[in-house]
Amino acid sequence: FIIFFVGLFVFLLLIFGFTQTKTFRSILREQAVLIVNDAINGKLSIGDIRGSVLTSLKIIDADLTVANDTVLAVDKIELKYNPIQLLFDRIKVGKVLLVNPKIKMLQDSSGIWNIEKIAKPTEEDTTTSVFPYLIEVSNIELENLNLVRKSYENLYTDENVDVFNAENLVINNLNFLANAIVDIKNSEYFLELK
């Protein structure tokens, strides 16, 4: 009886140890890319995954392309989280950091935005369900964000304008720091800019 528990403990220790290796992170990266690429109309590529899968991850050189057009490129994504909180119906994230994110939202001649083309069409879900988790993110940080959003009419316009125009929006080198709490079940949302 004791041998069973000792064996189970050693087995769990070996699994935990394997999840900390570069080999496991490489397999995780390959599988994540395969799953995402199968689910979308675009292509995700990830250079490397670092960190401890159980409490923190660093994703290095992530790119998302649709029809050979880069929609999102990020030098580093860093996540710190507490999986124990899932037992209490909470998704507790201590840190979300995006370093040098480049987002490009462009509209084609038919009025469709490139980000709309990412998701594959799915059948309508007629079931009702409630998302039971409270999401709490203590530190959301965007470091050196570059964002381009251009309608078809403004694709080739590079002029500087003095007024805000969401159809011809270019943001360079933006830094952003915030906290967020999202309670979908009760339709409560909180964002605090720092």
PDB file of C-alpha atoms in Angstrom:
ATOM      1  CA  PHE A   1       0.000   0.000   0.000  1.00  0.00           C
ATOM      2  CA  ILE A   2       2.815   2.414   0.919  1.00  0.00           C
ATOM      3  CA  ILE A   3       4.742   1.327  -2.163  1.00  0.00           C
ATOM      4  CA  PHE A   4       1.799   2.444  -4.324  1.00  0.00           C
ATOM      5  CA  PHE A   5       1.835   5.969  -2.833  1.00  0.00           C
ATOM      6  CA  VAL A   6       5.625   6.210  -3.025  1.00  0.00           C
ATOM      7  CA  GLY A   7       5.456   5.078  -6.673  1.00  0.00           C
ATOM      8  CA  LEU A   8       2.680   7.590  -7.424  1.00  0.00           C
ATOM      9  CA  PHE A   9       4.677  10.372  -5.739  1.00  0.00           C
ATOM     10  CA  VAL A  10       7.822   9.511  -7.730  1.00  0.00           C
ATOM     11  CA  PHE A  11       5.766   9.346 -10.942  1.00  0.00           C
ATOM     12  CA  LEU A  12       4.236  12.794 -10.289  1.00  0.00           C
ATOM     13  CA  LEU A  13       7.676  14.154  -9.436  1.00  0.00           C
ATOM     14  CA  LEU A  14       9.038  12.846 -12.749  1.00  0.00           C
ATOM     15  CA  ILE A  15       6.147  14.414 -14.682  1.00  0.00           C
ATOM     16  CA  PHE A  16       6.653  17.722 -12.878  1.00  0.00           C
ATOM     17  CA  GLY A  17      10.379  17.572 -13.606  1.00  0.00           C
ATOM     18  CA  PHE A  18       9.766  16.830 -17.292  1.00  0.00           C
ATOM     19  CA  THR A  19       7.461  19.862 -17.629  1.00  0.00           C
ATOM     20  CA  GLN A  20      10.419  22.048 -16.600  1.00  0.00           C
ATOM     21  CA  THR A  21      12.673  20.873 -19.442  1.00  0.00           C
ATOM     22  CA  LYS A  22      13.446  22.532 -22.750  1.00  0.00           C
ATOM     23  CA  THR A  23      12.258  19.371 -24.513  1.00  0.00           C
ATOM     24  CA  PHE A  24       8.793  19.670 -22.963  1.00  0.00           C
ATOM     25  CA  ARG A  25       8.565  23.377 -23.839  1.00  0.00           C
ATOM     26  CA  SER A  26       9.581  22.571 -27.418  1.00  0.00           C
ATOM     27  CA  ILE A  27       6.847  19.928 -27.658  1.00  0.00           C
ATOM     28  CA  LEU A  28       4.381  22.367 -26.077  1.00  0.00           C
ATOM     29  CA  ARG A  29       5.317  25.063 -28.619  1.00  0.00           C
ATOM     30  CA  GLU A  30       4.933  22.687 -31.566  1.00  0.00           C
ATOM     31  CA  GLN A  31       1.575  21.367 -30.341  1.00  0.00           C
ATOM     32  CA  ALA A  32       0.223  24.847 -29.542  1.00  0.00           C
ATOM     33  CA  VAL A  33       1.177  26.084 -33.015  1.00  0.00           C
ATOM     34  CA  LEU A  34      -0.420  23.023 -34.662  1.00  0.00           C
ATOM     35  CA  ILE A  35      -3.663  23.375 -32.687  1.00  0.00           C
ATOM     36  CA  VAL A  36      -3.985  27.118 -33.297  1.00  0.00           C
ATOM     37  CA  ASN A  37      -3.076  26.885 -36.989  1.00  0.00           C
ATOM     38  CA  ASP A  38      -5.670  24.151 -37.450  1.00  0.00           C
ATOM     39  CA  ALA A  39      -8.342  26.337 -35.795  1.00  0.00           C
ATOM     40  CA  ILE A  40      -7.698  29.586 -37.710  1.00  0.00           C
ATOM     41  CA  ASN A  41      -7.370  30.812 -41.292  1.00  0.00           C
ATOM     42  CA  GLY A  42      -3.967  32.270 -40.539  1.00  0.00           C
ATOM     43  CA  LYS A  43      -0.600  31.050 -39.414  1.00  0.00           C
ATOM     44  CA  LEU A  44       0.851  31.376 -35.919  1.00  0.00           C
ATOM     45  CA  SER A  45       4.565  31.037 -35.404  1.00  0.00           C
ATOM     46  CA  ILE A  46       6.377  31.027 -32.068  1.00  0.00           C
ATOM     47  CA  GLY A  47      10.144  31.264 -31.780  1.00  0.00           C
ATOM     48  CA  ASP A  48      10.519  29.837 -28.279  1.00  0.00           C
ATOM     49  CA  ILE A  49       8.722  29.154 -25.003  1.00  0.00           C
ATOM     50  CA  ARG A  50      10.542  29.644 -21.713  1.00  0.00           C
ATOM     51  CA  GLY A  51       9.670  29.542 -18.039  1.00  0.00           C
ATOM     52  CA  SER A  52       7.806  27.172 -15.789  1.00  0.00           C
ATOM     53  CA  VAL A  53       4.592  26.002 -17.396  1.00  0.00           C
ATOM     54  CA  LEU A  54       2.908  25.744 -14.007  1.00  0.00           C
ATOM     55  CA  THR A  55       3.272  29.380 -12.927  1.00  0.00           C
ATOM     56  CA  SER A  56       4.788  31.498 -15.696  1.00  0.00           C
ATOM     57  CA  LEU A  57       5.497  31.480 -19.407  1.00  0.00           C
ATOM     58  CA  LYS A  58       7.552  33.604 -21.748  1.00  0.00           C
ATOM     59  CA  ILE A  59       6.691  33.349 -25.420  1.00  0.00           C
ATOM     60  CA  ILE A  60       9.449  34.712 -27.629  1.00  0.00           C
ATOM     61  CA  ASP A  61       8.928  36.007 -31.191  1.00  0.00           C
ATOM     62  CA  ALA A  62       5.239  35.310 -31.823  1.00  0.00           C
ATOM     63  CA  ASP A  63       3.745  36.229 -35.199  1.00  0.00           C
ATOM     64  CA  LEU A  64       0.217  35.844 -36.558  1.00  0.00           C
ATOM     65  CA  THR A  65      -0.248  36.165 -40.300  1.00  0.00           C
ATOM     66  CA  VAL A  66      -3.354  36.039 -42.473  1.00  0.00           C
ATOM     67  CA  ALA A  67      -2.986  35.714 -46.240  1.00  0.00           C
ATOM     68  CA  ASN A  68       0.742  36.587 -46.003  1.00  0.00           C
ATOM     69  CA  ASP A  69      -0.070  39.765 -44.068  1.00  0.00           C
ATOM     70  CA  THR A  70       1.325  40.074 -40.523  1.00  0.00           C
ATOM     71  CA  VAL A  71      -1.577  41.031 -38.260  1.00  0.00           C
ATOM     72  CA  LEU A  72       0.312  40.679 -34.970  1.00  0.00           C
ATOM     73  CA  ALA A  73       3.985  40.428 -34.110  1.00  0.00           C
ATOM     74  CA  VAL A  74       5.301  40.441 -30.541  1.00  0.00           C
ATOM     75  CA  ASP A  75       8.920  40.169 -29.430  1.00  0.00           C
ATOM     76  CA  LYS A  76       7.974  38.767 -26.016  1.00  0.00           C
ATOM     77  CA  ILE A  77       4.801  37.784 -24.184  1.00  0.00           C
ATOM     78  CA  GLU A  78       5.239  37.156 -20.483  1.00  0.00           C
ATOM     79  CA  LEU A  79       2.509  35.578 -18.353  1.00  0.00           C
ATOM     80  CA  LYS A  80       2.526  34.924 -14.616  1.00  0.00           C
ATOM     81  CA  TYR A  81      -0.471  33.094 -13.202  1.00  0.00           C
ATOM     82  CA  ASN A  82      -1.734  31.116 -10.233  1.00  0.00           C
ATOM     83  CA  PRO A  83      -3.369  27.833 -11.318  1.00  0.00           C
ATOM     84  CA  ILE A  84      -4.497  27.037  -7.746  1.00  0.00           C
ATOM     85  CA  GLN A  85      -7.091  29.838  -8.068  1.00  0.00           C
ATOM     86  CA  LEU A  86      -8.960  27.742 -10.655  1.00  0.00           C
ATOM     87  CA  LEU A  87     -10.186  25.646  -7.732  1.00  0.00           C
ATOM     88  CA  PHE A  88     -11.974  28.771  -6.465  1.00  0.00           C
ATOM     89  CA  ASP A  89     -13.550  29.702  -9.843  1.00  0.00           C
ATOM     90  CA  ARG A  90     -10.949  32.413 -10.467  1.00  0.00           C
ATOM     91  CA  ILE A  91      -8.447  32.953 -13.201  1.00  0.00           C
ATOM     92  CA  LYS A  92      -5.743  34.907 -11.402  1.00  0.00           C
ATOM     93  CA  VAL A  93      -3.071  36.401 -13.623  1.00  0.00           C
ATOM     94  CA  GLY A  94      -0.310  38.322 -11.889  1.00  0.00           C
ATOM     95  CA  LYS A  95       1.253  39.724 -15.033  1.00  0.00           C
ATOM     96  CA  VAL A  96       0.620  40.050 -18.755  1.00  0.00           C
ATOM     97  CA  LEU A  97       3.484  41.793 -20.541  1.00  0.00           C
ATOM     98  CA  LEU A  98       3.729  42.345 -24.290  1.00  0.00           C
ATOM     99  CA  VAL A  99       7.065  43.754 -25.459  1.00  0.00           C
ATOM    100  CA  ASN A 100       7.126  45.518 -28.828  1.00  0.00           C
ATOM    101  CA  PRO A 101       3.692  44.400 -30.012  1.00  0.00           C
ATOM    102  CA  LYS A 102       2.940  45.409 -33.581  1.00  0.00           C
ATOM    103  CA  ILE A 103      -0.723  45.215 -34.586  1.00  0.00           C
ATOM    104  CA  LYS A 104      -1.815  45.876 -38.140  1.00  0.00           C
ATOM    105  CA  MET A 105      -5.562  46.080 -38.890  1.00  0.00           C
ATOM    106  CA  LEU A 106      -6.226  46.703 -42.569  1.00  0.00           C
ATOM    107  CA  GLN A 107      -9.449  46.737 -44.570  1.00  0.00           C
ATOM    108  CA  ASP A 108      -9.646  45.265 -48.069  1.00  0.00           C
ATOM    109  CA  SER A 109     -11.607  46.601 -51.049  1.00  0.00           C
ATOM    110  CA  SER A 110     -14.699  44.593 -50.061  1.00  0.00           C
ATOM    111  CA  GLY A 111     -14.786  46.224 -46.611  1.00  0.00           C
ATOM    112  CA  ILE A 112     -13.508  43.194 -44.675  1.00  0.00           C
ATOM    113  CA  TRP A 113     -10.800  43.739 -42.060  1.00  0.00           C
ATOM    114  CA  ASN A 114      -7.837  41.355 -41.962  1.00  0.00           C
ATOM    115  CA  ILE A 115      -8.582  40.472 -38.328  1.00  0.00           C
ATOM    116  CA  GLU A 116     -12.063  39.299 -39.360  1.00  0.00           C
ATOM    117  CA  LYS A 117     -10.439  36.716 -41.628  1.00  0.00           C
ATOM    118  CA  ILE A 118      -8.568  34.998 -38.776  1.00  0.00           C
ATOM    119  CA  ALA A 119     -11.447  32.923 -37.384  1.00  0.00           C
ATOM    120  CA  LYS A 120     -12.781  30.002 -39.380  1.00  0.00           C
ATOM    121  CA  PRO A 121     -16.552  29.969 -39.824  1.00  0.00           C
ATOM    122  CA  THR A 122     -18.304  27.799 -37.253  1.00  0.00           C
ATOM    123  CA  GLU A 123     -21.801  26.531 -36.772  1.00  0.00           C
ATOM    124  CA  GLU A 124     -23.968  28.695 -34.571  1.00  0.00           C
ATOM    125  CA  ASP A 125     -23.954  27.541 -30.957  1.00  0.00           C
ATOM    126  CA  THR A 126     -27.535  27.410 -29.677  1.00  0.00           C
ATOM    127  CA  THR A 127     -26.664  26.079 -26.221  1.00  0.00           C
ATOM    128  CA  THR A 128     -26.612  28.394 -23.257  1.00  0.00           C
ATOM    129  CA  SER A 129     -23.837  28.328 -20.719  1.00  0.00           C
ATOM    130  CA  VAL A 130     -22.341  30.669 -18.163  1.00  0.00           C
ATOM    131  CA  PHE A 131     -18.628  31.335 -17.895  1.00  0.00           C
ATOM    132  CA  PRO A 132     -18.118  30.578 -14.197  1.00  0.00           C
ATOM    133  CA  TYR A 133     -14.719  32.170 -13.663  1.00  0.00           C
ATOM    134  CA  LEU A 134     -13.841  35.608 -12.362  1.00  0.00           C
ATOM    135  CA  ILE A 135     -10.805  36.876 -14.277  1.00  0.00           C
ATOM    136  CA  GLU A 136      -8.386  39.084 -12.367  1.00  0.00           C
ATOM    137  CA  VAL A 137      -5.261  40.504 -13.982  1.00  0.00           C
ATOM    138  CA  SER A 138      -3.067  42.477 -11.608  1.00  0.00           C
ATOM    139  CA  ASN A 139      -0.622  43.900 -14.126  1.00  0.00           C
ATOM    140  CA  ILE A 140      -1.316  44.355 -17.865  1.00  0.00           C
ATOM    141  CA  GLU A 141       1.615  46.049 -19.539  1.00  0.00           C
ATOM    142  CA  LEU A 142       2.144  46.954 -23.168  1.00  0.00           C
ATOM    143  CA  GLU A 143       5.685  48.102 -23.808  1.00  0.00           C
ATOM    144  CA  ASN A 144       6.332  50.038 -27.019  1.00  0.00           C
ATOM    145  CA  LEU A 145       3.017  49.245 -28.764  1.00  0.00           C
ATOM    146  CA  ASN A 146       2.779  50.071 -32.456  1.00  0.00           C
ATOM    147  CA  LEU A 147      -0.741  49.935 -33.901  1.00  0.00           C
ATOM    148  CA  VAL A 148      -1.959  50.612 -37.415  1.00  0.00           C
ATOM    149  CA  ARG A 149      -5.671  50.649 -38.301  1.00  0.00           C
ATOM    150  CA  LYS A 150      -6.476  51.761 -41.825  1.00  0.00           C
ATOM    151  CA  SER A 151      -9.665  51.516 -43.818  1.00  0.00           C
ATOM    152  CA  TYR A 152      -9.351  50.707 -47.512  1.00  0.00           C
ATOM    153  CA  GLU A 153      -9.654  54.380 -48.436  1.00  0.00           C
ATOM    154  CA  ASN A 154      -6.678  55.230 -46.182  1.00  0.00           C
ATOM    155  CA  LEU A 155      -4.368  52.296 -46.957  1.00  0.00           C
ATOM    156  CA  TYR A 156      -1.858  54.394 -48.851  1.00  0.00           C
ATOM    157  CA  THR A 157      -2.225  57.589 -46.822  1.00  0.00           C
ATOM    158  CA  ASP A 158       0.764  58.501 -44.678  1.00  0.00           C
ATOM    159  CA  GLU A 159      -0.149  62.088 -43.831  1.00  0.00           C
ATOM    160  CA  ASN A 160      -0.120  63.323 -40.249  1.00  0.00           C
ATOM    161  CA  VAL A 161      -3.488  64.616 -39.107  1.00  0.00           C
ATOM    162  CA  ASP A 162      -4.400  66.861 -36.189  1.00  0.00           C
ATOM    163  CA  VAL A 163      -7.727  65.172 -35.423  1.00  0.00           C
ATOM    164  CA  PHE A 164      -8.527  61.656 -34.303  1.00  0.00           C
ATOM    165  CA  ASN A 165      -9.575  59.418 -37.177  1.00  0.00           C
ATOM    166  CA  ALA A 166     -10.270  55.755 -36.357  1.00  0.00           C
ATOM    167  CA  GLU A 167     -10.192  54.930 -40.076  1.00  0.00           C
ATOM    168  CA  ASN A 168      -6.599  56.175 -40.387  1.00  0.00           C
ATOM    169  CA  LEU A 169      -5.060  55.439 -37.005  1.00  0.00           C
ATOM    170  CA  VAL A 170      -1.337  55.070 -36.390  1.00  0.00           C
ATOM    171  CA  ILE A 171       0.005  54.794 -32.837  1.00  0.00           C
ATOM    172  CA  ASN A 172       3.744  54.462 -32.277  1.00  0.00           C
ATOM    173  CA  ASN A 173       5.714  53.651 -29.120  1.00  0.00           C
ATOM    174  CA  LEU A 174       2.770  53.568 -26.695  1.00  0.00           C
ATOM    175  CA  ASN A 175       3.378  52.280 -23.170  1.00  0.00           C
ATOM    176  CA  PHE A 176       0.363  51.108 -21.183  1.00  0.00           C
ATOM    177  CA  LEU A 177      -0.085  49.763 -17.652  1.00  0.00           C
ATOM    178  CA  ALA A 178      -3.380  48.634 -16.135  1.00  0.00           C
ATOM    179  CA  ASN A 179      -5.253  46.225 -13.849  1.00  0.00           C
ATOM    180  CA  ALA A 180      -8.454  44.449 -14.847  1.00  0.00           C
ATOM    181  CA  ILE A 181     -11.256  42.414 -13.312  1.00  0.00           C
ATOM    182  CA  VAL A 182     -13.792  40.683 -15.546  1.00  0.00           C
ATOM    183  CA  ASP A 183     -16.890  38.962 -14.151  1.00  0.00           C
ATOM    184  CA  ILE A 184     -18.748  37.763 -17.246  1.00  0.00           C
ATOM    185  CA  LYS A 185     -21.373  35.889 -15.245  1.00  0.00           C
ATOM    186  CA  ASN A 186     -22.520  39.126 -13.551  1.00  0.00           C
ATOM    187  CA  SER A 187     -21.649  41.437 -16.484  1.00  0.00           C
ATOM    188  CA  GLU A 188     -19.186  43.413 -14.372  1.00  0.00           C
ATOM    189  CA  TYR A 189     -15.986  44.805 -15.882  1.00  0.00           C
ATOM    190  CA  PHE A 190     -13.286  46.933 -14.269  1.00  0.00           C
ATOM    191  CA  LEU A 191     -10.190  48.473 -15.845  1.00  0.00           C
ATOM    192  CA  GLU A 192      -7.796  50.679 -13.898  1.00  0.00           C
ATOM    193  CA  LEU A 193      -5.147  52.564 -15.824  1.00  0.00           C
ATOM    194  CA  LYS A 194      -1.951  53.197 -13.887  1.00  0.00           C
TER     195      LYS A 194
END
